[in-house]
Coordinates of C-alpha atoms in Angstrom, one line a residue:
M13 CA 0.0 0.0 0.0
K14 CA 1.3 3.4 -0.9
T15 CA 1.7 6.2 1.5
K16 CA -1.0 8.3 -0.1
D17 CA -3.5 5.3 0.1
K18 CA -3.2 5.1 3.9
L19 CA -6.0 6.2 6.1
P20 CA -5.6 9.7 7.4
V21 CA -4.7 10.1 11.0
L22 CA -6.6 12.3 13.4
P23 CA -5.2 15.8 13.2
F24 CA -4.6 16.5 16.9
S25 CA -1.9 19.0 18.1
P26 CA 0.9 20.1 15.7
P27 CA 4.1 17.9 15.8
K28 CA 6.8 18.8 18.3
A29 CA 10.4 19.6 17.6
K30 CA 11.7 16.2 18.6
D31 CA 9.1 14.5 16.4
T32 CA 10.3 16.5 13.4
A33 CA 13.9 15.6 14.1
A34 CA 13.0 12.0 14.3
E35 CA 11.2 12.1 11.1
S36 CA 14.2 13.7 9.3
T37 CA 16.6 11.2 10.7
T38 CA 14.6 7.9 10.3
G39 CA 12.4 8.9 7.4
H40 CA 9.3 7.5 9.3
T41 CA 6.4 9.6 10.4
P42 CA 5.8 9.2 14.2
S43 CA 2.4 9.0 15.8
R44 CA 1.0 12.5 16.4
T45 CA -1.6 11.4 18.9
N46 CA -1.7 13.5 22.0
P47 CA -2.4 11.5 25.1
D48 CA -4.3 14.3 26.8
M49 CA -6.6 14.6 23.7
L50 CA -7.3 10.9 23.7
A51 CA -8.1 10.9 27.4
H52 CA -10.3 13.9 26.9
A53 CA -12.2 12.1 24.0
I54 CA -12.6 8.9 26.0
E55 CA -14.0 10.8 28.9
A56 CA -16.5 12.6 26.7
L57 CA -17.6 9.2 25.2
R58 CA -18.1 7.7 28.6
A59 CA -20.2 10.7 29.7
A60 CA -22.4 10.5 26.7
M61 CA -23.0 6.7 27.3
A62 CA -23.7 7.1 30.9
V63 CA -26.1 10.0 30.3
D64 CA -24.5 12.1 33.0
H65 CA -22.7 15.5 33.4
H66 CA -19.0 15.6 33.9
T67 CA -17.4 18.9 34.9
K68 CA -13.7 18.9 33.9
A69 CA -11.5 21.3 35.8
G70 CA -7.8 21.5 35.0
P71 CA -5.0 23.9 34.0
A72 CA -5.9 26.7 31.8
N73 CA -4.6 25.3 28.5
Q74 CA -6.1 24.2 25.2
D75 CA -6.4 20.6 26.0
S76 CA -8.1 20.7 29.4
T77 CA -10.3 23.8 29.8
D78 CA -12.4 24.6 32.8
T79 CA -15.8 24.1 31.2
T80 CA -19.1 22.7 32.3
W81 CA -21.3 21.5 29.5
V82 CA -24.1 18.9 28.8
S83 CA -23.0 15.6 27.3
D84 CA -25.1 14.5 24.3
P85 CA -24.5 12.3 21.3
D86 CA -23.8 15.4 19.0
S87 CA -21.0 16.6 21.4
F88 CA -18.5 13.9 20.2
T89 CA -16.9 14.5 16.8
P90 CA -14.8 12.1 14.6
I91 CA -11.7 14.2 15.1
G92 CA -11.6 13.5 18.8
A93 CA -12.3 17.1 20.1
P94 CA -15.8 17.7 21.8
K95 CA -17.7 20.7 20.5
S96 CA -18.0 23.7 22.7
P97 CA -21.6 24.2 23.8
P98 CA -23.4 27.2 22.2
P99 CA -24.4 30.0 24.6
Q100 CA -27.8 29.6 26.3
R101 CA -28.0 25.9 25.3
L102 CA -30.4 23.7 27.2
A103 CA -29.8 20.1 28.2
Q104 CA -30.3 17.7 25.3
K105 CA -32.6 14.7 25.6
V106 CA -30.8 11.3 25.2
G107 CA -32.4 8.0 25.5
R108 CA -34.4 5.2 23.9
V109 CA -37.8 6.9 24.2
G110 CA -36.9 10.2 22.7
V111 CA -38.3 12.9 24.9
A112 CA -38.1 10.7 28.0
A113 CA -34.3 10.8 27.9
G114 CA -33.0 13.7 30.0
A115 CA -34.9 13.8 33.3
V116 CA -31.8 13.5 35.5
T117 CA -29.8 16.2 33.7
Q118 CA -29.8 19.5 35.5
P119 CA -29.1 22.7 33.6
N120 CA -25.9 24.6 34.3
N121 CA -26.2 27.6 36.6
S122 CA -24.9 29.8 33.7
I123 CA -27.8 28.6 31.5
T124 CA -31.1 30.3 32.0
K125 CA -34.2 28.5 30.8
P126 CA -36.7 30.8 28.9
T127 CA -39.8 31.7 30.9
L128 CA -42.9 29.7 29.9
T129 CA -45.7 31.8 28.8
R130 CA -48.3 29.1 28.5
R131 CA -50.8 28.9 31.5
I132 CA -53.1 26.0 32.1
T133 CA -55.8 26.1 34.7
T134 CA -57.5 22.9 36.0
I135 CA -60.7 22.8 38.1
H136 CA -61.2 19.6 40.1
L137 CA -64.8 18.9 41.4
P138 CA -64.2 16.2 44.0
R139 CA -67.9 15.9 45.0
F140 CA -69.5 16.7 41.7
A141 CA -71.7 13.6 41.4
M142 CA -72.7 13.7 45.1
E143 CA -73.4 17.4 45.1
R144 CA -75.4 17.2 41.9
W145 CA -77.5 14.4 43.3
A146 CA -78.1 16.3 46.6
R147 CA -79.2 19.3 44.6
W148 CA -81.7 17.2 42.6
A149 CA -82.9 15.5 45.8
A150 CA -83.6 18.9 47.5
T151 CA -86.0 19.8 44.7
Q152 CA -87.8 16.5 45.3
N153 CA -87.8 16.9 49.1
E154 CA -85.8 13.7 49.4
A155 CA -82.4 15.1 50.4
P156 CA -81.1 13.5 53.6
P157 CA -79.6 15.7 56.4
E158 CA -76.0 16.4 56.2
D159 CA -75.2 14.3 59.3
I160 CA -76.6 11.0 57.7
P161 CA -74.1 9.0 55.7
A162 CA -75.0 8.8 52.0
A163 CA -73.3 7.4 49.0
L164 CA -73.9 6.8 45.3
A165 CA -73.2 3.3 43.8
T166 CA -72.5 1.8 40.4
E167 CA -72.4 -1.8 39.2
G168 CA -69.0 -3.5 39.5
H169 CA -67.6 -7.0 38.6
H170 CA -68.5 -8.4 42.0
G171 CA -71.6 -6.4 42.9
S172 CA -72.2 -2.7 43.6
I173 CA -69.4 -0.4 44.5
I174 CA -69.2 3.0 46.0
H175 CA -69.0 5.8 43.4
A176 CA -69.4 8.9 45.6
T177 CA -69.8 9.8 49.2
N178 CA -70.7 12.8 51.4
R179 CA -68.7 14.1 54.3
A180 CA -70.7 12.1 56.9
A181 CA -70.0 8.8 55.0
E182 CA -66.3 9.6 54.8
T183 CA -66.1 10.2 58.5
E184 CA -67.6 6.7 59.1
G185 CA -64.9 5.2 57.0
V186 CA -66.8 4.7 53.7
H187 CA -64.4 5.1 50.7
I188 CA -64.8 5.1 46.9
G189 CA -64.2 1.8 45.2
A190 CA -65.3 -0.4 48.0
R191 CA -68.1 -2.8 47.8
V192 CA -71.5 -1.7 49.1
V193 CA -72.0 -4.9 51.2
D194 CA -68.7 -4.2 53.0
M195 CA -69.5 -0.6 53.7
R196 CA -73.0 -1.5 55.0
A197 CA -71.3 -3.8 57.4
L198 CA -69.1 -0.9 58.5
C199 CA -71.8 1.7 58.5
P200 CA -75.3 0.2 58.9
D201 CA -77.0 3.6 58.5
L202 CA -75.5 4.2 55.1
K203 CA -78.1 5.4 52.5
V204 CA -77.1 4.2 49.1
T205 CA -78.6 5.4 45.7
F206 CA -77.5 4.4 42.3
A207 CA -75.5 7.2 40.4
D208 CA -76.5 8.8 37.2
I209 CA -73.3 8.5 35.1
G210 CA -74.8 9.8 31.9
G211 CA -76.5 12.7 33.6
D212 CA -73.2 13.6 35.3
Q213 CA -71.4 13.7 32.0
K214 CA -74.0 15.8 30.3
A215 CA -73.9 18.3 33.3
L216 CA -70.1 18.4 33.1
E217 CA -70.3 19.2 29.4
K218 CA -72.6 22.1 30.2
L219 CA -70.2 23.3 32.8
M220 CA -67.4 23.1 30.3
L221 CA -69.3 25.5 28.0
W222 CA -70.2 27.7 30.9
A223 CA -66.5 27.9 31.9
R224 CA -65.8 29.7 28.6
R225 CA -66.7 32.9 30.4
W226 CA -63.1 33.0 31.5
C227 CA -61.3 31.8 28.4
P228 CA -62.2 30.4 25.0
W229 CA -60.4 27.1 25.2
T230 CA -62.0 24.7 27.7
A231 CA -62.3 20.9 27.8
I232 CA -63.4 18.1 30.1
D233 CA -60.6 16.6 32.3
G234 CA -61.7 13.2 33.4
P235 CA -65.0 12.3 35.1
A236 CA -65.0 15.3 37.5
G237 CA -62.7 18.0 36.2
L238 CA -62.2 20.8 33.7
V239 CA -59.1 22.2 32.0
L240 CA -58.8 25.7 30.7
D241 CA -56.0 27.3 28.6
T242 CA -56.0 30.7 30.3
T243 CA -52.9 31.9 28.5
G244 CA -53.2 35.7 28.2
A245 CA -56.7 35.8 29.7
D246 CA -56.0 36.3 33.4
H247 CA -55.4 40.1 33.0
L248 CA -59.1 40.5 32.1
W249 CA -59.9 39.4 35.7
G250 CA -57.1 41.2 37.6
G251 CA -54.5 38.5 37.6
E252 CA -54.4 34.7 38.1
A253 CA -55.2 34.9 41.9
A254 CA -58.2 37.0 41.3
M255 CA -59.3 34.8 38.4
L256 CA -59.1 31.7 40.7
R257 CA -61.1 33.4 43.4
D258 CA -63.8 34.4 40.9
M259 CA -64.0 30.8 39.6
E260 CA -64.2 29.4 43.2
E261 CA -67.0 31.9 44.1
R262 CA -69.1 31.1 41.0
F263 CA -68.8 27.4 41.5
A264 CA -69.8 27.8 45.1
R265 CA -72.9 29.6 44.1
L266 CA -73.8 26.6 42.0
G267 CA -73.3 24.4 45.1
L268 CA -70.2 22.8 43.9
S269 CA -66.9 22.3 45.7
A270 CA -63.9 23.2 43.5
N271 CA -60.1 22.8 43.8
L272 CA -58.2 25.1 41.4
A273 CA -54.6 25.4 40.3
V274 CA -52.6 27.3 37.6
S275 CA -49.2 26.2 36.2
P276 CA -47.4 26.1 32.8
T277 CA -48.5 22.5 32.0
H278 CA -51.7 20.5 32.2
G279 CA -50.0 17.7 34.2
A280 CA -48.6 20.1 36.8
S281 CA -52.0 21.8 37.2
W282 CA -53.8 18.5 37.5
A283 CA -51.4 17.4 40.3
L284 CA -51.7 20.7 42.1
S285 CA -55.5 20.7 42.0
R286 CA -55.6 17.2 43.5
F287 CA -52.6 17.2 45.8
G288 CA -51.7 20.9 46.2
G289 CA -52.8 23.8 48.2
V290 CA -55.8 26.1 47.9
R291 CA -55.8 28.0 44.6
E292 CA -52.2 27.4 44.0
V293 CA -50.3 29.3 41.4
C294 CA -47.0 27.7 40.2
T295 CA -44.6 29.6 38.0
A296 CA -42.2 28.1 35.4
D297 CA -39.2 28.8 37.6
A298 CA -40.7 26.8 40.5
L299 CA -42.1 24.0 38.5
S300 CA -39.3 21.5 39.0
T301 CA -39.0 22.1 42.8
R302 CA -42.7 22.0 43.4
M303 CA -43.4 18.9 41.4
S304 CA -40.6 16.9 43.1
N305 CA -42.6 16.8 46.3
M306 CA -45.7 15.3 44.6
P307 CA -46.6 11.6 44.9
V308 CA -46.3 9.4 41.9
R309 CA -50.1 9.3 41.8
A310 CA -50.0 12.9 40.6
L311 CA -48.6 11.7 37.3
R312 CA -52.1 10.5 36.2
L313 CA -51.0 6.8 36.1
T314 CA -53.0 3.6 36.4
G315 CA -53.3 1.9 39.8
D316 CA -51.1 -0.9 38.7
T317 CA -48.3 1.4 37.6
V318 CA -48.4 3.4 40.8
Q319 CA -48.3 0.2 42.9
L320 CA -45.2 -1.0 40.8
L321 CA -43.4 2.2 41.4
N322 CA -44.1 2.2 45.1
R323 CA -42.7 -1.4 45.3
L324 CA -39.5 -0.1 43.6
G325 CA -39.2 2.6 46.3
L326 CA -40.3 5.4 43.9
K327 CA -43.0 7.2 46.0
S328 CA -42.6 10.8 44.8
V329 CA -41.9 12.5 41.5
G330 CA -38.5 13.6 42.8
D331 CA -37.5 10.0 43.4
L332 CA -38.6 9.2 39.8
M333 CA -36.5 12.1 38.4
A334 CA -33.4 10.9 40.3
V335 CA -33.4 7.5 38.6
P336 CA -31.5 7.2 35.3
R337 CA -34.0 7.4 32.5
V338 CA -32.4 4.7 30.4
S339 CA -33.3 2.1 33.0
L340 CA -36.9 3.2 33.3
A341 CA -37.2 3.6 29.5
R342 CA -36.3 -0.1 29.0
R343 CA -39.0 -1.1 31.5
F344 CA -41.8 1.2 30.1
S345 CA -40.8 1.6 26.5
R346 CA -43.9 -0.3 25.2
A347 CA -46.3 0.9 27.9
D348 CA -49.3 3.2 27.0
L349 CA -49.4 6.8 28.0
I350 CA -51.5 6.2 31.1
A351 CA -49.0 3.5 32.2
N352 CA -45.8 5.2 31.2
P353 CA -44.3 7.3 34.0
L354 CA -41.6 8.8 31.7
L355 CA -44.1 10.3 29.2
R356 CA -46.2 11.5 32.0
L357 CA -43.2 13.1 33.6
D358 CA -42.4 14.8 30.3
Q359 CA -45.9 16.2 30.1
M360 CA -45.6 17.5 33.6
M361 CA -42.3 19.1 33.1
D362 CA -43.2 20.6 29.7
R363 CA -40.9 18.4 27.6
L364 CA -43.8 16.8 25.8
A365 CA -46.7 18.8 24.3
E366 CA -50.1 18.4 25.7
P367 CA -52.5 20.9 24.2
V368 CA -56.0 21.6 25.4
S369 CA -58.2 19.8 22.9
A370 CA -61.7 21.5 22.8
H371 CA -64.6 19.7 21.1
E372 CA -65.1 22.8 18.9
D373 CA -62.9 25.8 17.9
P374 CA -63.9 29.0 19.5
P375 CA -64.8 32.0 17.4
R376 CA -61.8 33.9 15.9
F377 CA -63.6 37.3 16.4
V378 CA -65.6 37.7 19.6
V379 CA -66.6 40.6 21.9
Q380 CA -68.2 40.4 25.3
A381 CA -70.1 42.5 27.9
N382 CA -69.6 41.8 31.6
L383 CA -72.7 43.0 33.5
A384 CA -72.6 44.2 37.1
E385 CA -75.8 42.3 38.0
P386 CA -77.8 39.6 36.2
V387 CA -80.3 40.8 33.6
Q388 CA -83.1 39.1 31.7
D389 CA -82.9 40.7 28.2
P390 CA -79.7 41.2 26.1
T391 CA -81.3 43.5 23.6
P392 CA -80.0 46.8 25.1
H393 CA -76.4 45.5 24.9
L394 CA -76.4 44.1 21.3
P395 CA -75.9 47.5 19.4
A396 CA -72.6 48.1 21.2
L397 CA -71.5 44.5 20.7
C398 CA -72.3 44.6 17.0
K399 CA -70.3 47.8 16.5
D400 CA -67.2 46.4 18.4
L401 CA -67.4 43.1 16.4
C402 CA -67.7 44.9 13.0
A403 CA -64.7 47.1 14.0
Q404 CA -62.6 44.0 14.6
L405 CA -63.7 42.5 11.3
T406 CA -63.0 45.7 9.4
Q407 CA -59.5 45.9 10.9
A408 CA -58.8 42.3 9.9
G409 CA -60.3 42.5 6.4
F410 CA -63.0 39.9 7.0
G411 CA -66.8 39.7 6.9
A412 CA -69.1 37.6 9.0
R413 CA -71.1 34.7 7.6
R414 CA -72.4 33.2 10.8
I415 CA -72.9 35.1 14.1
Q416 CA -73.6 33.7 17.5
V417 CA -74.9 35.4 20.7
R418 CA -74.3 33.6 23.9
V419 CA -75.6 34.4 27.4
F420 CA -74.0 32.8 30.4
R421 CA -76.6 32.3 33.1
T422 CA -75.9 32.4 36.8
D423 CA -77.2 28.8 37.3
G424 CA -74.4 27.3 35.0
E425 CA -76.4 27.1 31.9
V426 CA -75.5 28.6 28.5
S427 CA -78.1 29.7 25.8
H428 CA -77.2 30.9 22.3
I429 CA -78.8 32.2 19.1
D430 CA -77.3 31.7 15.7
V431 CA -77.9 33.8 12.5
A432 CA -76.3 33.6 9.1
T433 CA -75.8 35.9 6.1
A434 CA -75.9 35.2 2.4
Q435 CA -72.6 36.8 1.8
A436 CA -69.8 38.3 4.0
N437 CA -71.1 41.3 5.9
R438 CA -69.8 43.7 8.6
D439 CA -72.6 46.3 8.7
P440 CA -73.5 46.6 12.4
D441 CA -77.0 47.8 11.7
H442 CA -77.8 44.9 9.3
L443 CA -76.3 42.4 11.7
L444 CA -78.4 43.8 14.6
R445 CA -81.6 43.5 12.6
L446 CA -81.0 39.8 12.1
F447 CA -81.7 39.3 15.8
D448 CA -85.2 40.8 15.7
D449 CA -87.7 38.4 17.2
Q450 CA -84.9 35.9 17.8
L451 CA -83.8 36.8 21.3
E452 CA -87.2 35.8 22.6
R453 CA -86.1 32.1 22.3
I454 CA -83.4 32.6 25.0
N455 CA -84.4 31.2 28.3
P456 CA -82.9 33.7 30.8
G457 CA -83.5 31.5 33.9
F458 CA -82.6 33.5 36.9
G459 CA -80.7 36.0 34.8
F460 CA -77.3 36.2 33.0
D461 CA -74.3 38.4 33.7
L462 CA -72.2 37.7 30.6
I463 CA -73.0 38.3 26.9
T464 CA -70.7 37.3 24.1
L465 CA -71.1 38.0 20.4
G466 CA -68.8 36.0 18.1
A467 CA -68.3 35.5 14.4
T468 CA -68.2 31.7 14.1
M469 CA -67.7 31.8 10.3
V470 CA -65.9 34.5 8.5
E471 CA -64.7 35.2 4.9
A472 CA -62.2 37.6 3.5
M473 CA -63.9 40.8 2.4
Q474 CA -62.4 43.5 0.3
H475 CA -63.4 47.1 1.0
R476 CA -65.3 48.7 -1.9
Q477 CA -66.1 52.4 -2.3
P478 CA -69.7 53.0 -3.2
G479 CA -70.7 55.1 -6.1
L480 CA -71.8 58.7 -6.0
S481 CA -75.5 57.9 -6.2
Q482 CA -75.3 54.7 -4.0
K483 CA -75.4 54.3 -0.3
G484 CA -73.9 50.9 -0.1
Q485 CA -72.1 48.2 -2.0
D486 CA -73.3 47.0 -5.4
G487 CA -75.7 44.1 -5.2
A488 CA -76.0 44.2 -1.4
D489 CA -79.8 44.8 -1.2
L490 CA -80.8 41.3 -2.3
P491 CA -78.4 39.4 0.1
Q492 CA -79.6 41.5 3.0
L493 CA -83.2 40.8 2.1
L494 CA -82.5 37.1 2.0
D495 CA -80.8 37.5 5.5
R496 CA -83.8 39.1 7.0
L497 CA -86.3 36.7 5.4
T498 CA -84.3 33.7 6.6
A499 CA -83.9 35.2 10.1
R500 CA -87.7 35.7 10.2
L501 CA -89.1 32.6 8.5
G502 CA -86.4 30.1 9.0
A503 CA -83.5 28.6 6.9
H504 CA -85.6 26.0 5.1
A505 CA -88.5 28.4 4.3
V506 CA -86.4 30.6 1.9
T507 CA -84.8 28.6 -0.9
R508 CA -83.3 29.2 -4.4
P509 CA -82.6 27.0 -7.4
T510 CA -79.1 25.8 -8.1
H511 CA -77.4 23.6 -10.7
N512 CA -76.9 19.9 -10.0
A513 CA -74.4 17.6 -11.7
S514 CA -76.8 15.4 -13.7
H515 CA -77.6 14.7 -17.4
M516 CA -81.3 14.3 -16.8
P517 CA -83.1 17.6 -17.2
E518 CA -85.5 17.0 -14.2
R519 CA -82.5 16.4 -11.9
A520 CA -80.2 19.1 -13.3
E521 CA -81.7 21.7 -11.0
V522 CA -82.4 21.5 -7.2
W523 CA -83.7 23.8 -4.5
Q524 CA -81.6 24.5 -1.5
P525 CA -81.7 27.1 1.4
A526 CA -80.9 30.6 0.1
L527 CA -78.0 31.0 2.6
Q528 CA -76.3 27.8 1.6
N529 CA -73.4 28.1 -0.7
A530 CA -74.4 27.4 -4.3
Q531 CA -72.7 24.6 -6.1
T532 CA -70.5 25.7 -9.0
T533 CA -71.1 23.8 -12.2
S534 CA -69.9 24.4 -15.7
T535 CA -72.3 26.1 -18.2
M536 CA -73.9 23.6 -20.6
R537 CA -73.1 24.2 -24.2
T538 CA -76.4 22.9 -25.6
K539 CA -79.5 25.1 -25.3
R540 CA -82.1 24.2 -22.9
P541 CA -85.7 25.6 -22.7
T542 CA -86.4 28.4 -20.2
R543 CA -89.4 26.5 -18.8
L544 CA -89.6 22.7 -18.0
L545 CA -92.8 20.9 -17.6
D546 CA -93.1 18.9 -14.4
P547 CA -94.1 16.2 -15.2
P548 CA -93.6 16.0 -19.0
E549 CA -96.9 15.9 -21.0
E550 CA -97.4 12.9 -23.3
V551 CA -98.3 13.6 -27.0
R552 CA -99.3 11.6 -30.0
V553 CA -96.6 12.0 -32.7
L554 CA -96.6 11.1 -36.4
Y555 CA -93.0 10.1 -37.3
A556 CA -91.0 7.7 -39.6
V557 CA -90.2 4.5 -37.8
P558 CA -88.1 3.3 -36.3
E559 CA -86.0 6.5 -35.5
G560 CA -87.4 9.2 -37.7
P561 CA -87.9 12.8 -36.5
P562 CA -91.4 14.0 -35.6
A563 CA -93.5 15.3 -38.5
Q564 CA -96.8 16.1 -36.7
F565 CA -98.1 15.8 -33.1
V566 CA -101.1 16.6 -31.1
W567 CA -100.6 18.6 -27.8
R568 CA -103.3 20.0 -25.6
R569 CA -106.0 19.0 -28.2
V570 CA -104.3 21.1 -30.9
T571 CA -102.7 19.5 -33.9
R572 CA -99.3 20.9 -34.6
R573 CA -97.2 20.5 -37.8
V574 CA -93.4 20.5 -37.5
V575 CA -91.9 23.2 -39.7
R576 CA -88.3 23.0 -38.5
F577 CA -86.5 20.7 -36.1
S578 CA -82.9 19.9 -34.9
G579 CA -81.7 16.8 -33.3
P580 CA -81.9 14.2 -32.0
E581 CA -79.8 14.6 -28.8
R582 CA -79.6 11.3 -26.9
I583 CA -79.6 11.7 -23.1
A584 CA -79.0 8.7 -20.8
P585 CA -79.2 8.6 -17.0
E586 CA -76.0 8.2 -14.9
W587 CA -74.8 4.7 -14.8
W588 CA -74.8 4.6 -11.0
Q589 CA -78.5 5.6 -11.1
D590 CA -79.5 3.6 -14.1
M591 CA -82.2 1.0 -13.2
P592 CA -82.6 -2.2 -15.1
G593 CA -85.0 -1.6 -18.1
T594 CA -84.4 2.2 -18.2
R595 CA -85.0 3.4 -21.8
L596 CA -83.0 6.2 -23.5
R597 CA -84.3 9.5 -24.6
D598 CA -83.9 11.3 -28.0
Y599 CA -84.6 15.0 -27.7
Y600 CA -85.7 17.3 -30.6
N601 CA -86.0 21.0 -30.8
V602 CA -89.1 21.6 -33.0
E603 CA -91.0 24.6 -34.3
D604 CA -94.6 24.3 -35.4
Q605 CA -96.6 26.4 -37.9
L606 CA -97.5 28.9 -35.2
M607 CA -93.8 29.5 -34.5
H608 CA -94.0 27.8 -31.1
R609 CA -90.7 26.2 -30.2
L610 CA -91.0 23.1 -28.1
W611 CA -88.7 20.5 -26.6
L612 CA -89.9 16.9 -27.4
Y613 CA -88.3 13.6 -26.7
R614 CA -88.9 10.0 -27.7
H615 CA -88.8 7.6 -24.8
G616 CA -87.2 4.4 -26.1
V617 CA -86.6 3.0 -29.6
L618 CA -88.2 0.2 -31.5
G619 CA -86.2 -3.0 -31.0
D620 CA -84.3 -2.0 -27.8
Y621 CA -85.9 -4.9 -25.9
R622 CA -86.8 -2.5 -23.0
G623 CA -90.4 -2.0 -23.6
T624 CA -93.2 -1.8 -26.2
T625 CA -93.9 1.1 -28.6
P626 CA -91.9 4.2 -27.9
R627 CA -93.8 7.1 -26.3
W628 CA -93.4 10.8 -27.0
F629 CA -93.5 13.7 -24.5
V630 CA -93.2 17.5 -24.4
H631 CA -90.7 18.4 -21.8
G632 CA -90.1 22.2 -22.2
V633 CA -91.0 25.4 -23.9
F634 CA -88.6 27.9 -25.4
A635 CA -89.0 31.6 -25.0

């Protein structure tokens, strides 16, 4: 092998004087490997494999610099020298499960983690089912006194089990998940009623919509909880502490006990609302410290997974964070999310995204009116809301197609009225008129203290300058008339004809609601009569068999002689709608001696084996 074909050596430090002298005397190139650099590279490789931080302190030279950095697979290069960490670099995540790879790594003191701006609020209703049943029983005069133990039960695998309890039952030792027969032996005075699981779910969905008075993004969080994305919404209520107090007061007025918490992540807020203090607010800087004291149950894991972690001696989140992630990743790599403590830990510490998934998107443009006291009629507040909404639409260059008014009642209910427009509109006076005689359908209950007006469907709208003799946009009178008629009579009472993709003339046009978008179809090249007869009228025709044009026919007791004609034009039904035995049609445009232009067709042909003698019909009249 020639010298130029040899593999290149690693270019470490430049050769020393004695190496140069040896090369000149012996003619052999000595090894240029620096022992210090090799040791440095081996140390970096060990650090990357062990997923741990190594702080190397030595003399202030090029080979051993006093540096503290985070080991990761990208920090070791083929030339043997580790990369210098970029400024403000966070700890990389290394491991078999991707994001679950860097829990034990602690950022350097010189590295500042950016402040998290996302804020998630969770509302835990620990006695929701029991308090809802007690509220219903009070209306039926069947509510037991507070000092009598009461519980709700559901069917289990081995009989009825306790689903919810009141405070008196908890004092007697009755707990959720136990069998009813065992609890009756412990507490003979226990009053048991079957729980309404479906009713509780429906009531929780209503509360989820009612909670949108604080922020637009709300969702159900388990069987007795709500989650809200309050990012940027707390300033409307005087801060997060004031917002939590307002939430707790309003739920108390509904007769519901609520535990609330705010933090940067859904997992942390869930843990604080179940195992934290009263109305606890956790910042991004204190997230790691505060979560380390939480039990492993706060990770939203299954009971079997929590029991397994406790047997391993991992009883808190801090204990789990101190364990090397590679070991736990091997154990839980194939586990589901609810049984994977690493993924749950990543969600809690904001290393794995967990957005609030609402069942519907909130309106992009919305305005609201907070009232000092409950009212029964929202009509006086709508003009100002329409002006504010149209101002937002004008500034963004959009127009409203669908508008919704929502009133938030004091008893936890939400009522709404929807109206639509034929085309994009942002005229406040016109939008206000659409709600005439519509607000009467709102059930105010005991009153409502919040009104919102939102554009649930918008379209881009260009501003047009009206003419000198016009007051508004060109062609805006007809769409506004359709809007008012539809709002007054209903969406299905005002219709208009539109084209339909079909070859058959009677199916080429359909009627649909006037506010529904019309289907765009290509213009037909062949001429069609301006008026179609429904149904077609049968006539007696004199023609040359088997496929000759009509020469004379009798229609409406008048004998007509064909002077001119064009055709035939054969029309067949769609193959996916063609029934067995369907005959084809041959259409003719004819003109009689009185210069009447008609549209005739022959239904079938002799010898097509689909019927007897062909029949003739008049299907349309030309203008």
